[in-house]
PDB file of C-alpha atoms in Angstrom:
ATOM      1  CA  MET A   1      12.708  -9.987  -3.840  1.00  0.00           C
ATOM      2  CA  ARG A   2       9.571  -8.350  -5.213  1.00  0.00           C
ATOM      3  CA  PRO A   3       7.637  -6.344  -2.583  1.00  0.00           C
ATOM      4  CA  ASN A   4       4.319  -8.178  -2.901  1.00  0.00           C
ATOM      5  CA  PHE A   5       6.056 -11.548  -2.890  1.00  0.00           C
ATOM      6  CA  ALA A   6       7.853 -10.721   0.355  1.00  0.00           C
ATOM      7  CA  SER A   7       4.592  -9.715   2.039  1.00  0.00           C
ATOM      8  CA  LYS A   8       2.864 -12.873   0.843  1.00  0.00           C
ATOM      9  CA  LEU A   9       5.760 -15.042   1.978  1.00  0.00           C
ATOM     10  CA  ILE A  10       5.660 -13.439   5.439  1.00  0.00           C
ATOM     11  CA  ALA A  11       1.919 -14.153   5.591  1.00  0.00           C
ATOM     12  CA  LEU A  12       2.493 -17.739   4.411  1.00  0.00           C
ATOM     13  CA  TYR A  13       5.090 -18.409   7.108  1.00  0.00           C
ATOM     14  CA  ALA A  14       2.712 -16.948   9.662  1.00  0.00           C
ATOM     15  CA  SER A  15      -0.253 -19.034   8.504  1.00  0.00           C
ATOM     16  CA  CYS A  16       1.893 -22.134   9.009  1.00  0.00           C
ATOM     17  CA  GLY A  17       2.698 -21.058  12.559  1.00  0.00           C
ATOM     18  CA  GLN A  18       6.246 -20.099  11.607  1.00  0.00           C
ATOM     19  CA  VAL A  19       6.191 -16.614  13.142  1.00  0.00           C
ATOM     20  CA  ALA A  20       9.938 -16.687  13.848  1.00  0.00           C
ATOM     21  CA  HIS A  21      10.627 -17.349  10.150  1.00  0.00           C
ATOM     22  CA  ALA A  22       8.195 -14.584   9.221  1.00  0.00           C
ATOM     23  CA  ARG A  23      10.069 -12.172  11.513  1.00  0.00           C
ATOM     24  CA  ASN A  24      13.430 -13.260  10.116  1.00  0.00           C
ATOM     25  CA  LEU A  25      12.299 -12.523   6.557  1.00  0.00           C
ATOM     26  CA  PHE A  26      10.697  -9.259   7.679  1.00  0.00           C
ATOM     27  CA  ASP A  27      14.008  -8.147   9.217  1.00  0.00           C
ATOM     28  CA  GLN A  28      15.814  -8.751   5.922  1.00  0.00           C
ATOM     29  CA  ILE A  29      13.642  -6.551   3.701  1.00  0.00           C
ATOM     30  CA  PRO A  30      12.940  -2.796   3.526  1.00  0.00           C
ATOM     31  CA  LYS A  31       9.881  -1.706   5.505  1.00  0.00           C
ATOM     32  CA  THR A  32       8.523   0.798   3.001  1.00  0.00           C
ATOM     33  CA  ASN A  33       5.296  -1.101   2.439  1.00  0.00           C
ATOM     34  CA  ILE A  34       2.401  -1.187   4.945  1.00  0.00           C
ATOM     35  CA  ARG A  35       1.608  -4.739   3.776  1.00  0.00           C
ATOM     36  CA  ARG A  36       4.860  -5.976   5.282  1.00  0.00           C
ATOM     37  CA  TRP A  37       4.052  -4.409   8.627  1.00  0.00           C
ATOM     38  CA  PHE A  38       0.523  -5.809   8.503  1.00  0.00           C
ATOM     39  CA  ALA A  39       1.761  -9.284   7.602  1.00  0.00           C
ATOM     40  CA  LEU A  40       3.933  -9.457  10.714  1.00  0.00           C
ATOM     41  CA  ILE A  41       1.480  -7.734  13.069  1.00  0.00           C
ATOM     42  CA  GLY A  42      -1.318  -9.990  11.845  1.00  0.00           C
ATOM     43  CA  ALA A  43       0.874 -13.082  12.067  1.00  0.00           C
ATOM     44  CA  ASN A  44       1.668 -12.409  15.689  1.00  0.00           C
ATOM     45  CA  ALA A  45      -1.927 -11.546  16.602  1.00  0.00           C
ATOM     46  CA  ARG A  46      -3.343 -14.651  14.884  1.00  0.00           C
ATOM     47  CA  SER A  47      -0.764 -16.846  16.598  1.00  0.00           C
ATOM     48  CA  GLY A  48      -1.580 -15.470  20.039  1.00  0.00           C
ATOM     49  CA  PHE A  49       1.643 -13.464  20.329  1.00  0.00           C
ATOM     50  CA  TYR A  50      -0.179 -10.287  21.271  1.00  0.00           C
ATOM     51  CA  GLN A  51       2.712  -8.479  22.929  1.00  0.00           C
ATOM     52  CA  GLN A  52       4.894  -9.164  19.899  1.00  0.00           C
ATOM     53  CA  ALA A  53       2.140  -7.770  17.663  1.00  0.00           C
ATOM     54  CA  MET A  54       2.113  -4.604  19.764  1.00  0.00           C
ATOM     55  CA  ASP A  55       5.909  -4.411  19.684  1.00  0.00           C
ATOM     56  CA  VAL A  56       5.876  -4.577  15.874  1.00  0.00           C
ATOM     57  CA  PHE A  57       3.098  -1.966  15.808  1.00  0.00           C
ATOM     58  CA  SER A  58       5.240   0.360  17.944  1.00  0.00           C
ATOM     59  CA  GLU A  59       8.192  -0.317  15.656  1.00  0.00           C
ATOM     60  CA  MET A  60       6.003   0.537  12.664  1.00  0.00           C
ATOM     61  CA  GLN A  61       5.010   3.858  14.203  1.00  0.00           C
ATOM     62  CA  ARG A  62       8.618   4.728  15.075  1.00  0.00           C
ATOM     63  CA  ALA A  63       9.528   4.039  11.437  1.00  0.00           C
ATOM     64  CA  GLY A  64       6.980   6.648  10.382  1.00  0.00           C
ATOM     65  CA  SER A  65       4.308   4.317   9.020  1.00  0.00           C
ATOM     66  CA  ARG A  66       0.739   5.082  10.003  1.00  0.00           C
ATOM     67  CA  PRO A  67      -1.841   2.386  10.722  1.00  0.00           C
ATOM     68  CA  ASN A  68      -4.599   1.928   8.188  1.00  0.00           C
ATOM     69  CA  ARG A  69      -7.931   0.117   8.116  1.00  0.00           C
ATOM     70  CA  ILE A  70      -6.138  -3.164   7.420  1.00  0.00           C
ATOM     71  CA  VAL A  71      -3.685  -2.977  10.342  1.00  0.00           C
ATOM     72  CA  ILE A  72      -6.066  -1.588  12.967  1.00  0.00           C
ATOM     73  CA  PRO A  73      -8.193  -4.757  13.527  1.00  0.00           C
ATOM     74  CA  SER A  74      -5.102  -6.850  14.322  1.00  0.00           C
ATOM     75  CA  VAL A  75      -3.812  -4.179  16.684  1.00  0.00           C
ATOM     76  CA  LEU A  76      -7.213  -3.911  18.383  1.00  0.00           C
ATOM     77  CA  LYS A  77      -7.279  -7.695  18.812  1.00  0.00           C
ATOM     78  CA  ALA A  78      -3.894  -7.546  20.519  1.00  0.00           C
ATOM     79  CA  CYS A  79      -5.010  -4.586  22.653  1.00  0.00           C
ATOM     80  CA  GLY A  80      -8.073  -6.526  23.777  1.00  0.00           C
ATOM     81  CA  HIS A  81      -6.099  -9.585  24.807  1.00  0.00           C
ATOM     82  CA  LEU A  82      -3.558  -7.418  26.631  1.00  0.00           C
ATOM     83  CA  SER A  83      -6.255  -5.217  28.223  1.00  0.00           C
ATOM     84  CA  ASP A  84      -4.516  -2.220  26.656  1.00  0.00           C
ATOM     85  CA  VAL A  85      -7.492   0.120  26.555  1.00  0.00           C
ATOM     86  CA  LYS A  86      -5.346   3.244  26.215  1.00  0.00           C
ATOM     87  CA  THR A  87      -3.744   2.177  22.921  1.00  0.00           C
ATOM     88  CA  GLY A  88      -7.038   0.819  21.617  1.00  0.00           C
ATOM     89  CA  GLU A  89      -8.777   4.134  22.261  1.00  0.00           C
ATOM     90  CA  LYS A  90      -6.040   6.050  20.440  1.00  0.00           C
ATOM     91  CA  LEU A  91      -6.741   4.101  17.261  1.00  0.00           C
TER      92      LEU A  91
END
């Protein structure tokens, strides 16, 4: 599957409220692209699954990917809803 297509498909599943399908696809593809991480973090944050968004963010960091200006707003949204000031300040 082409990298951009996978990211867009993850985002599409998420926009339809199918976060579990988005995660399933995410788990089946290489995580070398920040767009894939963002698609799943954003999907969870937009769907109100803030802890899951933070879990994916932690997973992203453990994999060696660094947050960028696209990922940070979704992570900050999750931090706000979880009252996670410490993580929010680190960003």
